[in-house]
Amino acid sequence: MDQTISKTESAILHTYNRYDLVLEKGDGAYLYDTDGKAYLDFGSGIGVSSLGYGNKTLQSALKKQIDQLIHTSNLYYHEPLAQAAEKLKTISGMDRVFFANSGTEAIEGALKTARKYAKQKGNSACEIISMEHSFHGRSMGALSVTGTESYREPFEPLVGGVKFAIFNDLESVKEQVTEKTGAILLEPVQGEGGVFVAEQSFLQGLRTLCEEKGILLIFDEIQCGMGRTGSMFAWQGYGVQPDILVMAKAIGNGVPVGAFAMREEVAQNSLKPGDHGTTYGGNPLACQAVSTVIDLFTEQKLAEHVRRLTPYLEEKLDTLLAKYDLFTGRRGKGFMQGLITSCPAGKIVEAAKQEGLLLVTAGAQVVRFLPPLIITEKEIDEMTEKLERALVRVC
């Protein structure tokens, strides 16, 4: 293990503060290090591995696709692309799909779509309103609409024409709207920013505002999509449909793939051949992953499973909240939960790791819970026990 860490640190650019843990394999909701120690994963690769690890059906489909065709130019058609696009349309409720390589790249495509649409409608400025505390990615465009100043400041000047409003404060959004406004972008549940959940009235108010002003509404569901909040996509639980929907992470369950989708009217008045592209986006392997993942989500009724088990998970987290003074609150939706702490969240995550429990932070004061959607009550109980043992040392 020490040798692997040493080799990595001497060769890889240091942009991550990694834990001293070398992972070797996974099975279900568990990961195993090179010494064979098991870790219950309540981070799921930051919301990626919603089916858990070692799913035989997905592995078989990917192995078969590797033997057939991994990659081809987007100048040609292939069956996995057709299947994945059709299935993603069905579960997302959108009309047109573009496959990318990551969530950040999908955000970039959504922003380009919004600006092209606005110009087609006579708005050459196309300012974009995003939310404070939001997180949309690390590229220059995605960073420009990320509402955390510490992420943006080292790389300024960024892409212009972006304003920030207060999440769940409709009036603050309205104050930013001008004749130049072309789109409003937000996460229905903010992940990296601290697990803040959108209020029903806020999303409905945004939908009404966008319709009145001819503004596009963009939802970033990279983390909160694919069953994590109890519906296939979070917007469906609110009944507030966006004009553009951005997704990634769990749609490939570990295979790098992202996508953005849109209503037909937006598609007909935005990107045309030559406006946007990507070498690997929509390749046969990634599309086979998406297609198989969607089938498994549907067959296993995972969104329904999340709705059924959420009260139990929340009950356990609320018990911890009541028992330990270092927890000052809980917020979240479905299997996307956060406990607010009065001590550094990183200390709790490190202590939990020592007990065989993997968690992630959401800022300095929030411990984030993003378990695979396949977990059971037994694994929620195990999480609670391991976390309690960790808290003894932290407290």
mmCIF file of C-alpha atoms in Angstrom:
data_model
loop_
_atom_site.group_PDB
_atom_site.id
_atom_site.type_symbol
_atom_site.label_atom_id
_atom_site.label_comp_id
_atom_site.label_asym_id
_atom_site.label_seq_id
_atom_site.Cartn_x
_atom_site.Cartn_y
_atom_site.Cartn_z
ATOM 1 C CA MET A 1 0.000 0.000 0.000
ATOM 2 C CA ASP A 2 2.744 2.463 0.973
ATOM 3 C CA GLN A 3 4.550 1.789 -2.314
ATOM 4 C CA THR A 4 1.431 2.499 -4.355
ATOM 5 C CA ILE A 5 0.860 5.759 -2.520
ATOM 6 C CA SER A 6 4.496 6.774 -2.967
ATOM 7 C CA LYS A 7 4.467 6.024 -6.707
ATOM 8 C CA THR A 8 1.235 7.943 -7.168
ATOM 9 C CA GLU A 9 2.403 10.993 -5.257
ATOM 10 C CA SER A 10 5.623 11.155 -7.276
ATOM 11 C CA ALA A 11 3.871 10.918 -10.660
ATOM 12 C CA ILE A 12 0.400 12.482 -10.357
ATOM 13 C CA LEU A 13 -0.280 16.227 -10.192
ATOM 14 C CA HIS A 14 -1.277 17.006 -6.625
ATOM 15 C CA THR A 15 -4.802 18.348 -7.047
ATOM 16 C CA TYR A 16 -6.436 15.947 -4.563
ATOM 17 C CA ASN A 17 -5.758 15.486 -0.868
ATOM 18 C CA ARG A 18 -6.188 11.722 -0.919
ATOM 19 C CA TYR A 19 -6.766 9.527 2.123
ATOM 20 C CA ASP A 20 -4.133 6.889 2.922
ATOM 21 C CA LEU A 21 -6.194 4.113 1.396
ATOM 22 C CA VAL A 22 -5.474 1.959 -1.658
ATOM 23 C CA LEU A 23 -8.631 0.307 -2.990
ATOM 24 C CA GLU A 24 -8.470 -2.927 -4.943
ATOM 25 C CA LYS A 25 -11.994 -4.248 -5.586
ATOM 26 C CA GLY A 26 -15.658 -3.774 -4.813
ATOM 27 C CA ASP A 27 -18.704 -5.920 -4.187
ATOM 28 C CA GLY A 28 -22.211 -4.591 -3.627
ATOM 29 C CA ALA A 29 -22.044 -1.657 -1.215
ATOM 30 C CA TYR A 30 -18.502 -2.536 -0.080
ATOM 31 C CA LEU A 31 -15.005 -1.623 -1.223
ATOM 32 C CA TYR A 32 -11.878 -3.571 -0.258
ATOM 33 C CA ASP A 33 -8.329 -2.297 0.158
ATOM 34 C CA THR A 34 -5.149 -4.130 -0.809
ATOM 35 C CA ASP A 35 -5.003 -5.708 2.664
ATOM 36 C CA GLY A 36 -8.484 -7.170 2.240
ATOM 37 C CA LYS A 37 -10.196 -4.823 4.717
ATOM 38 C CA ALA A 38 -13.837 -4.076 3.863
ATOM 39 C CA TYR A 39 -15.286 -0.572 3.807
ATOM 40 C CA LEU A 40 -18.999 0.180 3.684
ATOM 41 C CA ASP A 41 -19.212 2.849 1.004
ATOM 42 C CA PHE A 42 -21.661 5.635 1.832
ATOM 43 C CA GLY A 43 -20.081 7.949 -0.717
ATOM 44 C CA SER A 44 -20.499 5.733 -3.812
ATOM 45 C CA GLY A 45 -17.747 7.542 -5.681
ATOM 46 C CA ILE A 46 -19.513 10.846 -4.892
ATOM 47 C CA GLY A 47 -22.856 9.643 -6.215
ATOM 48 C CA VAL A 48 -21.557 7.594 -9.153
ATOM 49 C CA SER A 49 -21.841 3.931 -8.157
ATOM 50 C CA SER A 50 -25.566 3.836 -7.463
ATOM 51 C CA LEU A 51 -25.776 0.160 -8.432
ATOM 52 C CA GLY A 52 -22.901 -0.599 -6.115
ATOM 53 C CA TYR A 53 -19.870 -2.586 -7.230
ATOM 54 C CA GLY A 54 -19.454 -5.801 -9.176
ATOM 55 C CA ASN A 55 -22.889 -5.880 -10.804
ATOM 56 C CA LYS A 56 -22.680 -9.001 -12.982
ATOM 57 C CA THR A 57 -25.232 -7.859 -15.543
ATOM 58 C CA LEU A 58 -23.446 -4.572 -16.159
ATOM 59 C CA GLN A 59 -20.031 -6.230 -16.249
ATOM 60 C CA SER A 60 -21.226 -8.818 -18.756
ATOM 61 C CA ALA A 61 -22.743 -6.153 -21.033
ATOM 62 C CA LEU A 62 -19.541 -4.095 -20.970
ATOM 63 C CA LYS A 63 -17.303 -7.094 -21.639
ATOM 64 C CA LYS A 64 -19.454 -8.077 -24.609
ATOM 65 C CA GLN A 65 -19.342 -4.525 -25.976
ATOM 66 C CA ILE A 66 -15.560 -4.396 -25.603
ATOM 67 C CA ASP A 67 -15.313 -7.488 -27.774
ATOM 68 C CA GLN A 68 -17.568 -5.896 -30.403
ATOM 69 C CA LEU A 69 -16.720 -2.187 -30.625
ATOM 70 C CA ILE A 70 -15.349 0.301 -28.086
ATOM 71 C CA HIS A 71 -15.178 3.453 -30.147
ATOM 72 C CA THR A 72 -16.142 4.930 -33.472
ATOM 73 C CA SER A 73 -16.397 8.449 -34.824
ATOM 74 C CA ASN A 74 -19.608 10.384 -34.300
ATOM 75 C CA LEU A 75 -19.797 10.553 -38.084
ATOM 76 C CA TYR A 76 -21.381 7.086 -37.941
ATOM 77 C CA TYR A 77 -24.365 5.427 -36.243
ATOM 78 C CA HIS A 78 -24.265 2.490 -33.851
ATOM 79 C CA GLU A 79 -26.947 0.564 -31.995
ATOM 80 C CA PRO A 80 -25.841 1.318 -28.397
ATOM 81 C CA LEU A 81 -26.208 5.050 -29.135
ATOM 82 C CA ALA A 82 -29.757 4.620 -30.410
ATOM 83 C CA GLN A 83 -30.740 2.464 -27.446
ATOM 84 C CA ALA A 84 -29.158 4.664 -24.793
ATOM 85 C CA ALA A 85 -30.626 7.876 -26.219
ATOM 86 C CA GLU A 86 -34.124 6.435 -26.466
ATOM 87 C CA LYS A 87 -34.036 5.045 -22.932
ATOM 88 C CA LEU A 88 -32.609 8.273 -21.503
ATOM 89 C CA LYS A 89 -35.344 10.258 -23.224
ATOM 90 C CA THR A 90 -37.965 7.992 -21.682
ATOM 91 C CA ILE A 91 -36.749 8.187 -18.086
ATOM 92 C CA SER A 92 -35.834 11.893 -18.191
ATOM 93 C CA GLY A 93 -38.990 13.159 -19.887
ATOM 94 C CA MET A 94 -36.921 15.214 -22.332
ATOM 95 C CA ASP A 95 -36.906 15.157 -26.160
ATOM 96 C CA ARG A 96 -33.303 15.342 -27.404
ATOM 97 C CA VAL A 97 -30.052 14.058 -25.894
ATOM 98 C CA PHE A 98 -26.367 14.840 -26.394
ATOM 99 C CA PHE A 99 -23.802 12.479 -24.856
ATOM 100 C CA ALA A 100 -20.621 13.902 -23.354
ATOM 101 C CA ASN A 101 -17.731 12.467 -21.348
ATOM 102 C CA SER A 102 -18.456 13.997 -17.943
ATOM 103 C CA GLY A 103 -20.775 16.215 -15.976
ATOM 104 C CA THR A 104 -18.549 19.236 -16.471
ATOM 105 C CA GLU A 105 -18.569 18.738 -20.224
ATOM 106 C CA ALA A 106 -22.343 18.324 -20.173
ATOM 107 C CA ILE A 107 -22.646 21.655 -18.331
ATOM 108 C CA GLU A 108 -20.518 23.266 -21.026
ATOM 109 C CA GLY A 109 -22.885 21.919 -23.678
ATOM 110 C CA ALA A 110 -25.923 23.157 -21.790
ATOM 111 C CA LEU A 111 -24.438 26.649 -21.520
ATOM 112 C CA LYS A 112 -23.641 26.713 -25.229
ATOM 113 C CA THR A 113 -27.168 25.554 -26.007
ATOM 114 C CA ALA A 114 -28.643 28.329 -23.885
ATOM 115 C CA ARG A 115 -26.516 31.017 -25.514
ATOM 116 C CA LYS A 116 -27.206 29.793 -29.042
ATOM 117 C CA TYR A 117 -30.933 29.638 -28.276
ATOM 118 C CA ALA A 118 -30.911 33.181 -26.887
ATOM 119 C CA LYS A 119 -29.130 34.526 -29.957
ATOM 120 C CA GLN A 120 -31.616 32.771 -32.208
ATOM 121 C CA LYS A 121 -34.349 34.608 -30.263
ATOM 122 C CA GLY A 122 -32.608 37.987 -30.591
ATOM 123 C CA ASN A 123 -30.815 38.107 -27.234
ATOM 124 C CA SER A 124 -27.152 38.415 -28.182
ATOM 125 C CA ALA A 125 -25.979 38.977 -24.592
ATOM 126 C CA CYS A 126 -27.589 35.924 -22.970
ATOM 127 C CA GLU A 127 -26.647 36.483 -19.355
ATOM 128 C CA ILE A 128 -26.974 33.469 -17.100
ATOM 129 C CA ILE A 129 -28.190 33.498 -13.514
ATOM 130 C CA SER A 130 -26.732 30.805 -11.283
ATOM 131 C CA MET A 131 -27.025 30.221 -7.527
ATOM 132 C CA GLU A 132 -24.723 30.984 -4.636
ATOM 133 C CA HIS A 133 -23.062 27.875 -3.155
ATOM 134 C CA SER A 134 -23.673 25.956 -6.382
ATOM 135 C CA PHE A 135 -21.134 23.621 -7.951
ATOM 136 C CA HIS A 136 -21.181 22.831 -11.667
ATOM 137 C CA GLY A 137 -17.644 21.695 -12.498
ATOM 138 C CA ARG A 138 -14.012 22.649 -12.897
ATOM 139 C CA SER A 139 -13.663 23.751 -16.531
ATOM 140 C CA MET A 140 -13.557 27.476 -17.264
ATOM 141 C CA GLY A 141 -17.176 27.616 -18.387
ATOM 142 C CA ALA A 142 -18.542 25.413 -15.602
ATOM 143 C CA LEU A 143 -16.422 27.269 -13.061
ATOM 144 C CA SER A 144 -17.873 30.559 -14.264
ATOM 145 C CA VAL A 145 -21.357 29.482 -13.136
ATOM 146 C CA THR A 146 -20.192 27.854 -9.885
ATOM 147 C CA GLY A 147 -21.416 29.944 -6.989
ATOM 148 C CA THR A 148 -18.479 29.528 -4.617
ATOM 149 C CA GLU A 149 -16.004 32.380 -4.892
ATOM 150 C CA SER A 150 -13.033 30.414 -3.574
ATOM 151 C CA TYR A 151 -13.330 28.023 -6.527
ATOM 152 C CA ARG A 152 -13.544 30.844 -9.081
ATOM 153 C CA GLU A 153 -11.079 33.432 -7.807
ATOM 154 C CA PRO A 154 -7.761 31.689 -8.641
ATOM 155 C CA PHE A 155 -8.762 31.353 -12.301
ATOM 156 C CA GLU A 156 -10.303 34.718 -13.088
ATOM 157 C CA PRO A 157 -11.045 36.244 -15.515
ATOM 158 C CA LEU A 158 -13.689 33.654 -16.338
ATOM 159 C CA VAL A 159 -16.515 33.537 -18.848
ATOM 160 C CA GLY A 160 -18.573 36.722 -18.448
ATOM 161 C CA GLY A 161 -22.269 37.398 -18.376
ATOM 162 C CA VAL A 162 -22.955 35.427 -15.193
ATOM 163 C CA LYS A 163 -24.858 36.631 -12.125
ATOM 164 C CA PHE A 164 -25.516 34.860 -8.832
ATOM 165 C CA ALA A 165 -28.751 34.758 -6.856
ATOM 166 C CA ILE A 166 -29.635 33.241 -3.482
ATOM 167 C CA PHE A 167 -30.837 29.641 -3.555
ATOM 168 C CA ASN A 168 -34.483 29.300 -2.456
ATOM 169 C CA ASP A 169 -34.958 33.097 -2.633
ATOM 170 C CA LEU A 170 -37.155 33.825 -5.657
ATOM 171 C CA GLU A 171 -37.022 37.582 -5.143
ATOM 172 C CA SER A 172 -33.238 37.552 -5.310
ATOM 173 C CA VAL A 173 -33.496 35.835 -8.691
ATOM 174 C CA LYS A 174 -36.043 38.331 -9.960
ATOM 175 C CA GLU A 175 -33.730 41.173 -8.923
ATOM 176 C CA GLN A 176 -31.060 39.796 -11.265
ATOM 177 C CA VAL A 177 -33.344 39.380 -14.282
ATOM 178 C CA THR A 178 -32.990 41.885 -17.121
ATOM 179 C CA GLU A 179 -33.765 41.871 -20.825
ATOM 180 C CA LYS A 180 -30.345 40.261 -21.290
ATOM 181 C CA THR A 181 -31.138 37.213 -19.143
ATOM 182 C CA GLY A 182 -31.144 34.046 -21.239
ATOM 183 C CA ALA A 183 -31.058 31.211 -18.705
ATOM 184 C CA ILE A 184 -31.343 30.326 -15.027
ATOM 185 C CA LEU A 185 -29.177 27.424 -13.846
ATOM 186 C CA LEU A 186 -29.429 25.482 -10.593
ATOM 187 C CA GLU A 187 -29.161 22.119 -8.867
ATOM 188 C CA PRO A 188 -32.540 21.003 -7.428
ATOM 189 C CA VAL A 189 -30.453 19.660 -4.545
ATOM 190 C CA GLN A 190 -27.085 21.328 -4.065
ATOM 191 C CA GLY A 191 -24.451 18.696 -3.347
ATOM 192 C CA GLU A 192 -20.946 20.109 -2.989
ATOM 193 C CA GLY A 193 -22.393 23.375 -1.684
ATOM 194 C CA GLY A 194 -23.777 21.764 1.467
ATOM 195 C CA VAL A 195 -26.775 19.530 0.607
ATOM 196 C CA PHE A 196 -29.352 22.299 0.300
ATOM 197 C CA VAL A 197 -32.759 21.169 -0.988
ATOM 198 C CA ALA A 198 -34.846 23.367 -3.269
ATOM 199 C CA GLU A 199 -38.263 24.345 -1.981
ATOM 200 C CA GLN A 200 -41.274 23.475 -4.116
ATOM 201 C CA SER A 201 -42.391 27.098 -4.292
ATOM 202 C CA PHE A 202 -38.928 28.194 -5.416
ATOM 203 C CA LEU A 203 -38.757 25.820 -8.374
ATOM 204 C CA GLN A 204 -42.349 26.517 -9.350
ATOM 205 C CA GLY A 205 -41.687 30.245 -9.126
ATOM 206 C CA LEU A 206 -38.640 29.891 -11.372
ATOM 207 C CA ARG A 207 -40.660 27.927 -13.923
ATOM 208 C CA THR A 208 -43.322 30.637 -13.999
ATOM 209 C CA LEU A 209 -40.711 33.391 -14.229
ATOM 210 C CA CYS A 210 -38.940 31.676 -17.120
ATOM 211 C CA GLU A 211 -42.166 31.228 -19.048
ATOM 212 C CA GLU A 212 -43.142 34.859 -18.542
ATOM 213 C CA LYS A 213 -39.747 36.214 -19.612
ATOM 214 C CA GLY A 214 -38.775 33.711 -22.309
ATOM 215 C CA ILE A 215 -35.831 32.437 -20.225
ATOM 216 C CA LEU A 216 -34.505 28.880 -20.322
ATOM 217 C CA LEU A 217 -34.541 26.903 -17.068
ATOM 218 C CA ILE A 218 -31.560 24.557 -16.693
ATOM 219 C CA PHE A 219 -31.380 21.876 -13.990
ATOM 220 C CA ASP A 220 -28.037 20.353 -13.087
ATOM 221 C CA GLU A 221 -28.913 16.832 -11.921
ATOM 222 C CA ILE A 222 -25.429 15.416 -12.224
ATOM 223 C CA GLN A 223 -25.509 14.297 -8.592
ATOM 224 C CA CYS A 224 -29.171 14.408 -7.579
ATOM 225 C CA GLY A 225 -30.474 12.586 -10.675
ATOM 226 C CA MET A 226 -30.923 8.879 -11.416
ATOM 227 C CA GLY A 227 -33.121 7.870 -8.504
ATOM 228 C CA ARG A 228 -31.094 9.469 -5.720
ATOM 229 C CA THR A 229 -33.929 11.697 -4.465
ATOM 230 C CA GLY A 230 -36.659 9.071 -4.895
ATOM 231 C CA SER A 231 -37.668 9.790 -8.486
ATOM 232 C CA MET A 232 -35.656 8.986 -11.583
ATOM 233 C CA PHE A 233 -34.786 12.670 -11.826
ATOM 234 C CA ALA A 234 -35.355 15.191 -9.070
ATOM 235 C CA TRP A 235 -37.510 17.470 -11.243
ATOM 236 C CA GLN A 236 -40.099 14.700 -11.509
ATOM 237 C CA GLY A 237 -40.548 14.677 -7.745
ATOM 238 C CA TYR A 238 -41.276 18.398 -7.875
ATOM 239 C CA GLY A 239 -43.350 18.321 -11.067
ATOM 240 C CA VAL A 240 -41.290 21.232 -12.425
ATOM 241 C CA GLN A 241 -39.720 20.384 -15.773
ATOM 242 C CA PRO A 242 -36.606 22.221 -16.979
ATOM 243 C CA ASP A 243 -35.899 23.228 -20.546
ATOM 244 C CA ILE A 244 -32.431 21.671 -20.361
ATOM 245 C CA LEU A 245 -31.465 18.807 -18.049
ATOM 246 C CA VAL A 246 -27.827 17.987 -17.269
ATOM 247 C CA MET A 247 -26.801 14.539 -15.991
ATOM 248 C CA ALA A 248 -23.747 12.320 -15.495
ATOM 249 C CA LYS A 249 -22.314 10.260 -12.593
ATOM 250 C CA ALA A 250 -24.832 7.438 -11.994
ATOM 251 C CA ILE A 251 -26.014 7.166 -15.610
ATOM 252 C CA GLY A 252 -22.838 5.157 -16.297
ATOM 253 C CA ASN A 253 -22.255 3.672 -12.825
ATOM 254 C CA GLY A 254 -18.509 4.250 -13.119
ATOM 255 C CA VAL A 255 -18.024 4.393 -16.884
ATOM 256 C CA PRO A 256 -17.175 8.041 -17.708
ATOM 257 C CA VAL A 257 -20.248 9.504 -19.402
ATOM 258 C CA GLY A 258 -22.378 12.613 -19.136
ATOM 259 C CA ALA A 259 -25.298 13.992 -21.093
ATOM 260 C CA PHE A 260 -27.534 17.002 -21.479
ATOM 261 C CA ALA A 261 -31.070 16.787 -22.762
ATOM 262 C CA MET A 262 -33.599 19.377 -23.861
ATOM 263 C CA ARG A 263 -37.114 20.026 -25.038
ATOM 264 C CA GLU A 264 -37.736 19.769 -28.780
ATOM 265 C CA GLU A 265 -38.360 23.504 -29.160
ATOM 266 C CA VAL A 266 -34.964 24.260 -27.627
ATOM 267 C CA ALA A 267 -33.286 21.689 -29.869
ATOM 268 C CA GLN A 268 -34.831 23.164 -33.001
ATOM 269 C CA ASN A 269 -33.582 26.656 -32.106
ATOM 270 C CA SER A 270 -30.065 26.054 -30.802
ATOM 271 C CA LEU A 271 -27.187 23.760 -31.691
ATOM 272 C CA LYS A 272 -26.685 22.768 -35.333
ATOM 273 C CA PRO A 273 -24.018 20.631 -37.063
ATOM 274 C CA GLY A 274 -20.645 22.230 -36.387
ATOM 275 C CA ASP A 275 -21.761 24.048 -33.213
ATOM 276 C CA HIS A 276 -20.747 21.369 -30.716
ATOM 277 C CA GLY A 277 -18.963 18.043 -30.578
ATOM 278 C CA THR A 278 -16.810 15.644 -28.617
ATOM 279 C CA THR A 279 -14.504 12.849 -29.713
ATOM 280 C CA TYR A 280 -15.491 10.203 -27.173
ATOM 281 C CA GLY A 281 -18.991 11.313 -26.210
ATOM 282 C CA GLY A 282 -21.614 8.757 -27.145
ATOM 283 C CA ASN A 283 -19.137 6.009 -27.989
ATOM 284 C CA PRO A 284 -20.414 2.405 -28.014
ATOM 285 C CA LEU A 285 -18.910 1.419 -24.660
ATOM 286 C CA ALA A 286 -20.293 4.423 -22.768
ATOM 287 C CA CYS A 287 -23.692 4.062 -24.406
ATOM 288 C CA GLN A 288 -23.845 0.360 -23.566
ATOM 289 C CA ALA A 289 -23.178 1.323 -19.962
ATOM 290 C CA VAL A 290 -26.007 3.886 -19.979
ATOM 291 C CA SER A 291 -28.432 1.509 -21.653
ATOM 292 C CA THR A 292 -27.714 -1.345 -19.233
ATOM 293 C CA VAL A 293 -27.760 0.918 -16.164
ATOM 294 C CA ILE A 294 -31.185 2.258 -17.121
ATOM 295 C CA ASP A 295 -32.483 -1.287 -17.580
ATOM 296 C CA LEU A 296 -31.200 -2.268 -14.136
ATOM 297 C CA PHE A 297 -32.648 0.830 -12.473
ATOM 298 C CA THR A 298 -36.017 0.043 -14.026
ATOM 299 C CA GLU A 299 -35.997 -3.693 -13.289
ATOM 300 C CA GLN A 300 -34.892 -3.223 -9.684
ATOM 301 C CA LYS A 301 -37.276 -0.274 -9.150
ATOM 302 C CA LEU A 302 -34.483 1.648 -7.438
ATOM 303 C CA ALA A 303 -36.287 4.991 -7.287
ATOM 304 C CA GLU A 304 -39.146 3.271 -5.487
ATOM 305 C CA HIS A 305 -36.622 1.551 -3.198
ATOM 306 C CA VAL A 306 -35.134 4.935 -2.290
ATOM 307 C CA ARG A 307 -38.570 6.364 -1.469
ATOM 308 C CA ARG A 308 -39.367 3.355 0.702
ATOM 309 C CA LEU A 309 -36.082 3.379 2.619
ATOM 310 C CA THR A 310 -35.530 7.137 2.983
ATOM 311 C CA PRO A 311 -37.597 7.460 6.196
ATOM 312 C CA TYR A 312 -35.447 4.766 7.827
ATOM 313 C CA LEU A 313 -32.193 6.455 6.792
ATOM 314 C CA GLU A 314 -33.465 9.824 8.001
ATOM 315 C CA GLU A 315 -34.582 8.298 11.303
ATOM 316 C CA LYS A 316 -31.094 6.926 11.926
ATOM 317 C CA LEU A 317 -29.430 10.219 11.020
ATOM 318 C CA ASP A 318 -31.857 12.141 13.227
ATOM 319 C CA THR A 319 -31.027 9.795 16.108
ATOM 320 C CA LEU A 320 -27.345 10.659 15.695
ATOM 321 C CA LEU A 321 -28.257 14.336 15.496
ATOM 322 C CA ALA A 322 -30.119 14.140 18.795
ATOM 323 C CA LYS A 323 -27.433 12.086 20.533
ATOM 324 C CA TYR A 324 -24.280 14.003 19.611
ATOM 325 C CA ASP A 325 -23.829 17.705 20.284
ATOM 326 C CA LEU A 326 -21.316 18.107 17.459
ATOM 327 C CA PHE A 327 -24.202 17.638 14.986
ATOM 328 C CA THR A 328 -26.313 20.761 14.685
ATOM 329 C CA GLY A 329 -28.728 19.885 11.886
ATOM 330 C CA ARG A 330 -29.663 17.582 9.029
ATOM 331 C CA ARG A 331 -30.838 18.378 5.528
ATOM 332 C CA GLY A 332 -31.297 16.358 2.389
ATOM 333 C CA LYS A 333 -33.649 14.460 0.146
ATOM 334 C CA GLY A 334 -33.748 10.721 -0.485
ATOM 335 C CA PHE A 335 -30.308 9.123 -0.450
ATOM 336 C CA MET A 336 -28.622 12.516 -0.607
ATOM 337 C CA GLN A 337 -28.278 13.605 3.002
ATOM 338 C CA GLY A 338 -26.014 15.832 5.068
ATOM 339 C CA LEU A 339 -25.319 16.201 8.785
ATOM 340 C CA ILE A 340 -24.144 19.678 9.757
ATOM 341 C CA THR A 341 -21.289 19.669 12.257
ATOM 342 C CA SER A 342 -19.728 22.119 14.673
ATOM 343 C CA CYS A 343 -16.315 20.505 14.125
ATOM 344 C CA PRO A 344 -14.439 19.971 10.844
ATOM 345 C CA ALA A 345 -16.342 17.434 8.770
ATOM 346 C CA GLY A 346 -13.050 16.025 7.509
ATOM 347 C CA LYS A 347 -12.192 14.802 11.013
ATOM 348 C CA ILE A 348 -15.394 12.779 11.138
ATOM 349 C CA VAL A 349 -14.802 11.346 7.660
ATOM 350 C CA GLU A 350 -11.255 10.302 8.624
ATOM 351 C CA ALA A 351 -12.428 8.669 11.848
ATOM 352 C CA ALA A 352 -15.197 6.853 9.971
ATOM 353 C CA LYS A 353 -12.640 5.515 7.487
ATOM 354 C CA GLN A 354 -10.721 3.964 10.352
ATOM 355 C CA GLU A 355 -13.916 2.117 11.308
ATOM 356 C CA GLY A 356 -14.483 0.829 7.783
ATOM 357 C CA LEU A 357 -17.020 3.447 6.672
ATOM 358 C CA LEU A 358 -16.468 5.730 3.699
ATOM 359 C CA LEU A 359 -18.161 9.141 3.734
ATOM 360 C CA VAL A 360 -17.543 12.442 1.959
ATOM 361 C CA THR A 361 -17.748 16.060 3.001
ATOM 362 C CA ALA A 362 -19.815 18.866 1.501
ATOM 363 C CA GLY A 363 -17.808 21.872 2.523
ATOM 364 C CA ALA A 364 -16.017 22.213 5.829
ATOM 365 C CA GLN A 365 -18.992 21.643 8.128
ATOM 366 C CA VAL A 366 -21.190 19.027 6.429
ATOM 367 C CA VAL A 367 -20.769 15.248 6.344
ATOM 368 C CA ARG A 368 -22.445 13.956 3.202
ATOM 369 C CA PHE A 369 -24.200 10.584 2.837
ATOM 370 C CA LEU A 370 -24.478 9.304 -0.742
ATOM 371 C CA PRO A 371 -24.901 5.530 -0.431
ATOM 372 C CA PRO A 372 -25.432 3.180 -3.360
ATOM 373 C CA LEU A 373 -29.153 2.969 -4.054
ATOM 374 C CA ILE A 374 -29.077 -0.796 -3.489
ATOM 375 C CA ILE A 375 -28.449 -0.544 0.268
ATOM 376 C CA THR A 376 -30.770 -2.236 2.756
ATOM 377 C CA GLU A 377 -31.847 -1.485 6.320
ATOM 378 C CA LYS A 378 -29.066 -3.812 7.490
ATOM 379 C CA GLU A 379 -26.423 -1.652 5.829
ATOM 380 C CA ILE A 380 -27.989 1.527 7.206
ATOM 381 C CA ASP A 381 -27.726 -0.040 10.668
ATOM 382 C CA GLU A 382 -24.100 -0.943 10.001
ATOM 383 C CA MET A 383 -23.372 2.611 8.865
ATOM 384 C CA THR A 384 -24.883 3.962 12.078
ATOM 385 C CA GLU A 385 -22.842 1.617 14.272
ATOM 386 C CA LYS A 386 -19.568 2.382 12.497
ATOM 387 C CA LEU A 387 -20.185 6.125 12.609
ATOM 388 C CA GLU A 388 -20.986 5.998 16.326
ATOM 389 C CA ARG A 389 -17.689 4.216 16.996
ATOM 390 C CA ALA A 390 -15.908 6.911 14.984
ATOM 391 C CA LEU A 391 -17.636 9.705 16.862
ATOM 392 C CA VAL A 392 -16.351 8.404 20.204
ATOM 393 C CA ARG A 393 -12.837 9.319 19.061
ATOM 394 C CA VAL A 394 -13.832 12.633 17.465
ATOM 395 C CA CYS A 395 -15.752 13.819 20.504
#
